[in-house]
Short mmCIF file of C-alpha atoms in Angstrom, two decimals:
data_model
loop_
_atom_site.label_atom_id
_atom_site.label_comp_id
_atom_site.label_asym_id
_atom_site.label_seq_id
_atom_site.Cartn_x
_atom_site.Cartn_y
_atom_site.Cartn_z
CA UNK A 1353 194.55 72.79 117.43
CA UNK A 1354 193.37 68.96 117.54
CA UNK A 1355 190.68 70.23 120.75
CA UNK A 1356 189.74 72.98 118.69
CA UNK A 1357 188.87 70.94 115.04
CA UNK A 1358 187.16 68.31 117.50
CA UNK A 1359 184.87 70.41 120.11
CA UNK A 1360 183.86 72.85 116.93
CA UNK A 1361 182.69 69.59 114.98
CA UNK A 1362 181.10 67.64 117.95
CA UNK A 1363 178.42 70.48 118.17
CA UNK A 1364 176.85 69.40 114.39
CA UNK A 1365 173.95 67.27 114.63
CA UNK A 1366 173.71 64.11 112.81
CA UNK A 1367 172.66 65.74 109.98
CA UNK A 1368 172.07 69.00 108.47
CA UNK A 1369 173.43 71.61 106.57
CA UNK A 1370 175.55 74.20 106.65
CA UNK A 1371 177.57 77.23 105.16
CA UNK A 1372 180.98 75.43 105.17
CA UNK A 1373 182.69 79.25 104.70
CA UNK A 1374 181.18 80.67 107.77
CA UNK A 1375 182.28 77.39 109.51
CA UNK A 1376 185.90 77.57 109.05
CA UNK A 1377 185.46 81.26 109.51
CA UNK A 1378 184.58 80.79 112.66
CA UNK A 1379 186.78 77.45 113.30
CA UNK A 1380 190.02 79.04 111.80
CA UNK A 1381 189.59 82.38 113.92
CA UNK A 1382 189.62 80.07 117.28
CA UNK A 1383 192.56 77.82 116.31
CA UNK A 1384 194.61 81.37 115.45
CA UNK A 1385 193.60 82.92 118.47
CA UNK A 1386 194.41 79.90 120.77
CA UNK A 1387 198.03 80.10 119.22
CA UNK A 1388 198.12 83.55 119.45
CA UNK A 1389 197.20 84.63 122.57
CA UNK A 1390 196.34 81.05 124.32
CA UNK A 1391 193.46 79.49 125.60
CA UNK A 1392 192.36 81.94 128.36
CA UNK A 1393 192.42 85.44 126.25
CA UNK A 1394 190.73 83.30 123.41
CA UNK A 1395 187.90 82.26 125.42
CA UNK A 1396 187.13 85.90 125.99
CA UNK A 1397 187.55 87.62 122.50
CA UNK A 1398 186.39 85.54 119.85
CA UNK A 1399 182.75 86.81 119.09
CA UNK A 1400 183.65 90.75 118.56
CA UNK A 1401 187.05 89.97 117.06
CA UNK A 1402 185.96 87.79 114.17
CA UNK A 1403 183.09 90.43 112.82
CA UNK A 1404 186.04 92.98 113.16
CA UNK A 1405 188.19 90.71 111.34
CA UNK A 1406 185.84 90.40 108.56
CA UNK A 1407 185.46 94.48 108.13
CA UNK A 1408 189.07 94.14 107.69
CA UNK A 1409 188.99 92.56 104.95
CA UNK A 1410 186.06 93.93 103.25
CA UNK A 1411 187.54 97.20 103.88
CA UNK A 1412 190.60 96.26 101.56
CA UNK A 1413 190.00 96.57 97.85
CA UNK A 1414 191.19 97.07 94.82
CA UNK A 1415 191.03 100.92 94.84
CA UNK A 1416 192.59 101.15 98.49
CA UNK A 1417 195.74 99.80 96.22
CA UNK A 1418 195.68 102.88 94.94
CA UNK A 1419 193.54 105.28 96.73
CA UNK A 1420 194.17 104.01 100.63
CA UNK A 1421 192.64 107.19 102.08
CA UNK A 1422 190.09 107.46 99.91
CA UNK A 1423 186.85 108.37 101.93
CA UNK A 1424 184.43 105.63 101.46
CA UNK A 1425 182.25 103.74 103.76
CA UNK A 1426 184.58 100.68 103.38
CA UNK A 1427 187.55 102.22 104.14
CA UNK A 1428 185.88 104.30 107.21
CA UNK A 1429 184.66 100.94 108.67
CA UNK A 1430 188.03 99.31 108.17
CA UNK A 1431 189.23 101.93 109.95
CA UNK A 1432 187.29 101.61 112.63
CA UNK A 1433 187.79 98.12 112.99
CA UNK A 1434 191.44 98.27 112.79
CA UNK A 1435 191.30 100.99 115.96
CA UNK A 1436 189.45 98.55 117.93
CA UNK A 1437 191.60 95.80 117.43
CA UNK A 1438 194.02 97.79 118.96
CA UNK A 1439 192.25 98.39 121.51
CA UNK A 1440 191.03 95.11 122.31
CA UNK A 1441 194.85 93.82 121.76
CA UNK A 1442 196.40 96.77 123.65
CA UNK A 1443 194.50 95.72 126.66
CA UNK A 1444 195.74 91.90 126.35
CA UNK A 1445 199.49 92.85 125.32
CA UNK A 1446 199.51 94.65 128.82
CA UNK A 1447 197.79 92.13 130.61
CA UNK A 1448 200.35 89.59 130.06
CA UNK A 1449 202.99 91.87 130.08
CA UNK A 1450 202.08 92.40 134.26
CA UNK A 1451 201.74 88.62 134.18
CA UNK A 1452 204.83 87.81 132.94
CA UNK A 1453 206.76 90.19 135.60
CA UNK A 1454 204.53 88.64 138.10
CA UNK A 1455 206.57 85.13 137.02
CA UNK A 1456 203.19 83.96 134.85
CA UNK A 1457 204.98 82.77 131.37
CA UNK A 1458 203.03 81.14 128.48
CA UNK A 1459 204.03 79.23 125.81
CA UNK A 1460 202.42 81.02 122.82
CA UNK A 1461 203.00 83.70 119.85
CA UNK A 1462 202.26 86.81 122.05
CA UNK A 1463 204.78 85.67 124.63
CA UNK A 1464 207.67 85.10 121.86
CA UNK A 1465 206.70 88.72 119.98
CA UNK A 1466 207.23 90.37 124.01
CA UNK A 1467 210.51 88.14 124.52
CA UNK A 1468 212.01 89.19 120.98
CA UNK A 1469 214.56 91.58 120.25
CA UNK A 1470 216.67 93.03 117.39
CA UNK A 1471 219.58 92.53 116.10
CA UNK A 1472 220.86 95.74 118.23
CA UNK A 1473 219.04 94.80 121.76
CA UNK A 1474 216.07 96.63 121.72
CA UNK A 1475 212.67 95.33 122.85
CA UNK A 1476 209.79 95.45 120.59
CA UNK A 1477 207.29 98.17 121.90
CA UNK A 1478 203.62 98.11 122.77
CA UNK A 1479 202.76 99.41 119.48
CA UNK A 1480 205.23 97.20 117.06
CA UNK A 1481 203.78 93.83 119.25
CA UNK A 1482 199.84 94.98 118.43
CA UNK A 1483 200.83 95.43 114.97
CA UNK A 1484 202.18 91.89 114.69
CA UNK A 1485 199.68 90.20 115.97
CA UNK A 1486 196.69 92.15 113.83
CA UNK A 1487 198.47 91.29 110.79
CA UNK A 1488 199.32 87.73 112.06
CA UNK A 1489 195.64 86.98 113.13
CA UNK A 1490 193.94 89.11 110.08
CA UNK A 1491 196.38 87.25 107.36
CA UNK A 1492 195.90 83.85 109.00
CA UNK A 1493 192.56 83.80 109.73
CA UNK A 1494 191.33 85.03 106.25
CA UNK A 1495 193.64 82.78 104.33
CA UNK A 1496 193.45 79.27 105.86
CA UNK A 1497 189.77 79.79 106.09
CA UNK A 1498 189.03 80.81 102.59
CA UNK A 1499 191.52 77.97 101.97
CA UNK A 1500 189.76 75.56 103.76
CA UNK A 1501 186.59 76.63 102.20
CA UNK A 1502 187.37 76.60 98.84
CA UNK A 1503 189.45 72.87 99.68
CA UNK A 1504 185.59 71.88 100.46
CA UNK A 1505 184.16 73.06 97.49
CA UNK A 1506 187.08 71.35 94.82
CA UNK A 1507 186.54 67.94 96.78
CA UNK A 1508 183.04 68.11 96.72
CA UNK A 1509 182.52 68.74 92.87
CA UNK A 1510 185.62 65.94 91.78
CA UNK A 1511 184.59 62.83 93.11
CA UNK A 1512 187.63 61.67 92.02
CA UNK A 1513 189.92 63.58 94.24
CA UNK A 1514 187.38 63.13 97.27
CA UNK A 1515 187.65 59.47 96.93
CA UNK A 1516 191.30 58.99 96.96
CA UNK A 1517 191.64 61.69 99.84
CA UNK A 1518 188.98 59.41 101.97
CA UNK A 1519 191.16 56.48 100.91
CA UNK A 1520 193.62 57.72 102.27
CA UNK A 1521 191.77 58.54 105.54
CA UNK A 1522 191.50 54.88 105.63
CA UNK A 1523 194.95 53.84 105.50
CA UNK A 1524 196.02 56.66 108.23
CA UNK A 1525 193.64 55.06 110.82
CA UNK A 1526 194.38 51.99 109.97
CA UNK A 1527 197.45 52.52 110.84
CA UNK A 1528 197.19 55.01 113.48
CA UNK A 1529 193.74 54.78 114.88
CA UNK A 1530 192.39 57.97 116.20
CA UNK A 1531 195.71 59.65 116.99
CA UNK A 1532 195.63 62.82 114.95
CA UNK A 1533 199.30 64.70 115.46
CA UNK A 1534 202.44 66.53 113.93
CA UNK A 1535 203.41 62.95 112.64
CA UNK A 1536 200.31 61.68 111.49
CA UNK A 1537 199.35 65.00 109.06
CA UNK A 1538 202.97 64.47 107.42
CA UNK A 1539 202.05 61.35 105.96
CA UNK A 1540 199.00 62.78 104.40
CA UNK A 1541 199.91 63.73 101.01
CA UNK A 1542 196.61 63.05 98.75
CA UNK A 1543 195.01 65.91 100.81
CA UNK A 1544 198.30 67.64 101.01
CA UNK A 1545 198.02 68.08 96.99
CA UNK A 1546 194.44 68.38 97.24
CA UNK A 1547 194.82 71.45 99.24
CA UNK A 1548 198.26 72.82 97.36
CA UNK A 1549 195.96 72.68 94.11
CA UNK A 1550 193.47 74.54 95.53
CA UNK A 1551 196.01 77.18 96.39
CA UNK A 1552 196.70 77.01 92.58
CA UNK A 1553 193.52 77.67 91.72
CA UNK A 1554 192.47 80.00 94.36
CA UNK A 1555 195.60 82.02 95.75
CA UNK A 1556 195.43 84.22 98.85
CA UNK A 1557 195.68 87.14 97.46
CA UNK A 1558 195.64 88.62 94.46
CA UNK A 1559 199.58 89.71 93.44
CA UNK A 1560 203.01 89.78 94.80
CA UNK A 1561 204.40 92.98 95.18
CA UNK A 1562 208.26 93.53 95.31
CA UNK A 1563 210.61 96.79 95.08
CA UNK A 1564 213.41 96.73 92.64
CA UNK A 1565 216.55 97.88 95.11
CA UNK A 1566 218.79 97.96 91.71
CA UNK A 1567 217.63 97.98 88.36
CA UNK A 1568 217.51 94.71 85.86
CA UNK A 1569 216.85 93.34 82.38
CA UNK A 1570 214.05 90.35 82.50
CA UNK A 1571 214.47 88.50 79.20
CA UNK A 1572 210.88 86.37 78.52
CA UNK A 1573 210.14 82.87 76.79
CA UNK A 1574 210.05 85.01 73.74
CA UNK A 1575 212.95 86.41 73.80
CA UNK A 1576 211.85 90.28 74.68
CA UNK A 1577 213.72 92.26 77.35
CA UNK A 1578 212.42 94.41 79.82
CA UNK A 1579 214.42 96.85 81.98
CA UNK A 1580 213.19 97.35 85.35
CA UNK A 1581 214.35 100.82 86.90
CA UNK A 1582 215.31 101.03 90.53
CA UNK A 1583 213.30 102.06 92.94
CA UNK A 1584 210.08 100.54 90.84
CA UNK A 1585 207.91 98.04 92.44
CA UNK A 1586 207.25 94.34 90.06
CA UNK A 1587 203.97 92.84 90.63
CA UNK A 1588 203.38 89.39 90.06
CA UNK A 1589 199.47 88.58 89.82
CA UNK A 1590 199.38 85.13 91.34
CA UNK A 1591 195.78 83.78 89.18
CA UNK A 1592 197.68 84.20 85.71
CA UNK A 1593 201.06 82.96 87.44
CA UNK A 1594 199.80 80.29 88.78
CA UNK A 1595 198.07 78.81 85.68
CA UNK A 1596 200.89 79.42 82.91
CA UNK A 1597 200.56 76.53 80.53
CA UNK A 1598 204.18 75.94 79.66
CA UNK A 1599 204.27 75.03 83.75
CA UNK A 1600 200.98 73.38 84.27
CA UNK A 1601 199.53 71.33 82.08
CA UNK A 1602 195.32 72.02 81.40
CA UNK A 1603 196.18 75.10 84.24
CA UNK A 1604 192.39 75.66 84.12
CA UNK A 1605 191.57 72.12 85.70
CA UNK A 1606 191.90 70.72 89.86
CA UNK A 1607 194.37 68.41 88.98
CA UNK A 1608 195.94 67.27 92.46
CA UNK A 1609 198.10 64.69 91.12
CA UNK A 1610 200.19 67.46 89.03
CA UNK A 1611 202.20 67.25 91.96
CA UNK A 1612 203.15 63.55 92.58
CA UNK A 1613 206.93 62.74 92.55
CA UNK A 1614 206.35 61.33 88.91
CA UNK A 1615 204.47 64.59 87.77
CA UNK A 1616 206.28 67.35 89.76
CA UNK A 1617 204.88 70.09 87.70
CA UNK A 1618 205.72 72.96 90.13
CA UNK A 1619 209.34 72.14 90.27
CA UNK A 1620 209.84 70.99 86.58
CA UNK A 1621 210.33 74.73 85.79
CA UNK A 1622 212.12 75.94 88.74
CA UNK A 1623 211.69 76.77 92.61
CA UNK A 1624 209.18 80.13 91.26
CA UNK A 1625 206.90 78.06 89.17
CA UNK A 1626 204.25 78.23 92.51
CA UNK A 1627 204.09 81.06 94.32
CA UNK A 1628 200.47 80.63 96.60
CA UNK A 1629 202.62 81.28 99.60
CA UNK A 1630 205.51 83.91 98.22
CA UNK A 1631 208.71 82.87 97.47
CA UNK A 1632 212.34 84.56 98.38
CA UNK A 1633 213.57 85.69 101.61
CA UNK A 1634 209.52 86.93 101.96
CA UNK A 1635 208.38 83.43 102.25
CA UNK A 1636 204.97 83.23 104.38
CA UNK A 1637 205.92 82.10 107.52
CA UNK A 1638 203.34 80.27 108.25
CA UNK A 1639 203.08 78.07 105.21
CA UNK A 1640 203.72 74.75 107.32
CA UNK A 1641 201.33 76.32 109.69
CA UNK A 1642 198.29 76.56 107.31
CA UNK A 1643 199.09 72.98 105.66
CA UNK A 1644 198.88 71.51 109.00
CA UNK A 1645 195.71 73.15 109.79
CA UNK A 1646 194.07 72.67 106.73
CA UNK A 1647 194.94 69.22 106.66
CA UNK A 1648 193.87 68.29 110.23
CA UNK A 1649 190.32 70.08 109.57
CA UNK A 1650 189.76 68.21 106.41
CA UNK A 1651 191.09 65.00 107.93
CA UNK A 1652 188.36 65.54 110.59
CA UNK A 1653 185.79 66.02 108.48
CA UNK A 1654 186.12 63.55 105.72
CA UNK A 1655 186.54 60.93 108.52
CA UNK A 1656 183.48 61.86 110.63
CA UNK A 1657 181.26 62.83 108.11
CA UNK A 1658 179.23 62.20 104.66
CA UNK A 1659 179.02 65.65 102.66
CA UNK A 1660 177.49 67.40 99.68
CA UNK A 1661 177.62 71.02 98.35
CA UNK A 1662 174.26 72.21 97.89
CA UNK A 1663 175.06 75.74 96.62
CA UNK A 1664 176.22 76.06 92.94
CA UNK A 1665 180.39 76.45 93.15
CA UNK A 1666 180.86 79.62 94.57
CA UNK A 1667 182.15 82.29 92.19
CA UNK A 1668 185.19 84.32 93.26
CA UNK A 1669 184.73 87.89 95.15
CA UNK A 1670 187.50 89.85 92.93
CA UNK A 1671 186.64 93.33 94.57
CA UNK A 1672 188.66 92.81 97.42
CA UNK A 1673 192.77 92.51 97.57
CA UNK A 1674 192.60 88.85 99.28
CA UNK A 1675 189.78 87.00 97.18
CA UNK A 1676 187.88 84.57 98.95
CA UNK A 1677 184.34 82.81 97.87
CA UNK A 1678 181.67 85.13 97.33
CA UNK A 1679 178.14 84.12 99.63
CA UNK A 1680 177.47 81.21 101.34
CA UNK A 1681 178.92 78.36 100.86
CA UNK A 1682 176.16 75.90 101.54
CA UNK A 1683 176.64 71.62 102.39
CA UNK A 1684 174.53 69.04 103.82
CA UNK A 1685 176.18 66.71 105.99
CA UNK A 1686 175.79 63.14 107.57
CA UNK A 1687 177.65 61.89 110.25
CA UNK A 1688 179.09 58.16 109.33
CA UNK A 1689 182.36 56.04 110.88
CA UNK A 1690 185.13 55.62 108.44
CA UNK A 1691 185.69 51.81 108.61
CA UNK A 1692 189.47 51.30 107.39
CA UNK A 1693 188.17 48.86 104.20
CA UNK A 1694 185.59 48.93 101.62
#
């Protein structure tokens, strides 16, 4: 992850500017695939896998909620990217397979999907392994880079927050120098909130869906009761749960430091007062992965580089299920070296 933040930076100039979305686009979809399928299959399937990735998720919108077969161009190129992908990641799943019984092992997502089995001994199959790793590549690639971007854009219109996070890029090399690991990105927690408010703000997608298995009575602040049948599915739309004032207080404003120890806001009303990445026994498993990836990027940057957004704060594209920032996303940029003091 560290080779991939630092190679993809090292080609900027000294100055310049660029659209920061496309970027991390581009960034995140190398760092997934490198996990994914390691170094060698990523080297080969990066350029054709990232435009198919983003007809993916154009191709998922509000009506395919309701209307998934409906016959519309978006849907019939979402299609057609979804085949190829399974194409493409047919042909790799079989390649290593004939590696691995060869005695070739790698250390990597792919090779823990093939090794996996379930709780009655079976193997997963060709198909169920493709699946996986669509969904693991489309969710994760989407997410930490429309994370990532919209991370950039907060920082760079709240000087505030920018400051203290570049403080604290101070303090972490002066204690650590260069190293950038596992241990270092714990101890970064202004970014840490800088990037869990942005999640606020901005969450992944646009509701949580779950399926009553036995029916219940919800009883609200007010004191009304609702009866949910079994077999009904609750929906939890993350941009109005995620801003409730009795939790947050001004939930309209990029307030990082609503969760300090002394503030806490997200666990003052319980362990469902946040719910960017889920909550339950549905959890996103890779929470601890995005953090750590979206901290090491912005680490990266706001040590090894001066930056402004140029573009007016991007307004949000609500037509698709997993809103992201709609155009370009432009900064200019200056390279600089972070001395540890004022």
């Amino acid at each position: 992850m560290v080779r991939e933040v630092e190679s993809h930076f090292a080609r900027w100039g000294q100055s310049g500017t660029v659209d920061l979305k496309q970027e991390l686009e581009h960034l995140v979809t190398l760092i997934a695939s490198r996990c994914l399928f390691g170094a060698a299959v990523r080297e080969k399937m990066f350029s054709e896998v990232g435009s198919l990735l983003r007809e993916l998720n154009d191709g998922v919108r509000l009506v395919t909620i309701l209307f998934p077969h409906l016959p519309i161009p978006a849907h019939r190129r979402c299609d057609a990217a979804r085949a190829r992908l399974g194409e493409i990641f047919t042909e790799i799943v079989r390649s290593r397979k004939s590696r691995t019984e060869d005695g070739g092992r790698a250390d990597d997502m792919l090779q823990c999907l093939l090794d996996a089995r379930y709780k009655d001994g079976r193997g997963t199959t060709e198909t169920e392994v493709v699946g996986m790793l669509v969904s693991a590549l489309f969710a994760g690639q989407h997410n930490s880079s429309s994370a990532g971007t919209w991370t950039g854009a907060r920082l760079l219109t709240h000087t505030k927050h920018l400051r203290a996070a570049v403080q604290e890029q101070r303090r972490v090399v002066a204690r650590h120098g260069d190293r950038v690991d596992y241990d270092v990105l714990q101890e970064i927690d202004t970014l840490h909130r800088c990037v869990k408010e942005t999640l606020r703000l901005h969450p992944p997608a646009l509701m949580l869906l779950r399926h009553a298995r036995q029916s219940f009575a919800v009883r609200t602040r007010d004191g009304r009761e609702y009866e949910v049948p079994e077999g009904h599915a609750v929906a939890s739309p993350l941009v109005l749960h995620n801003r409730l004032p009795h939790i947050y207080d001004e939930p309209d404003k990029y307030d990082p430091d609503r969760f300090t120890p002394r503030r806490a806001e997200d666990k003052a009303s319980g362990a469902l007062a946040y719910l960017s990445f889920g909550a339950g026994r549905h959890l996103c498993v890779g929470e601890a992965f995005a953090y750590m990836q979206l901290k090491l990027i912005w680490s990266h940057l706001l040590r090894n580089f001066e930056m402004e957004l140029v573009s007016p704060f991007p307004r949000t594209d609500w037509n698709v299920v997993m809103p992201g920032p709609q155009g370009k996303v432009i900064i200019s940029y200056k390279r600089r070296h972070l001395p540890t003091t004022d």
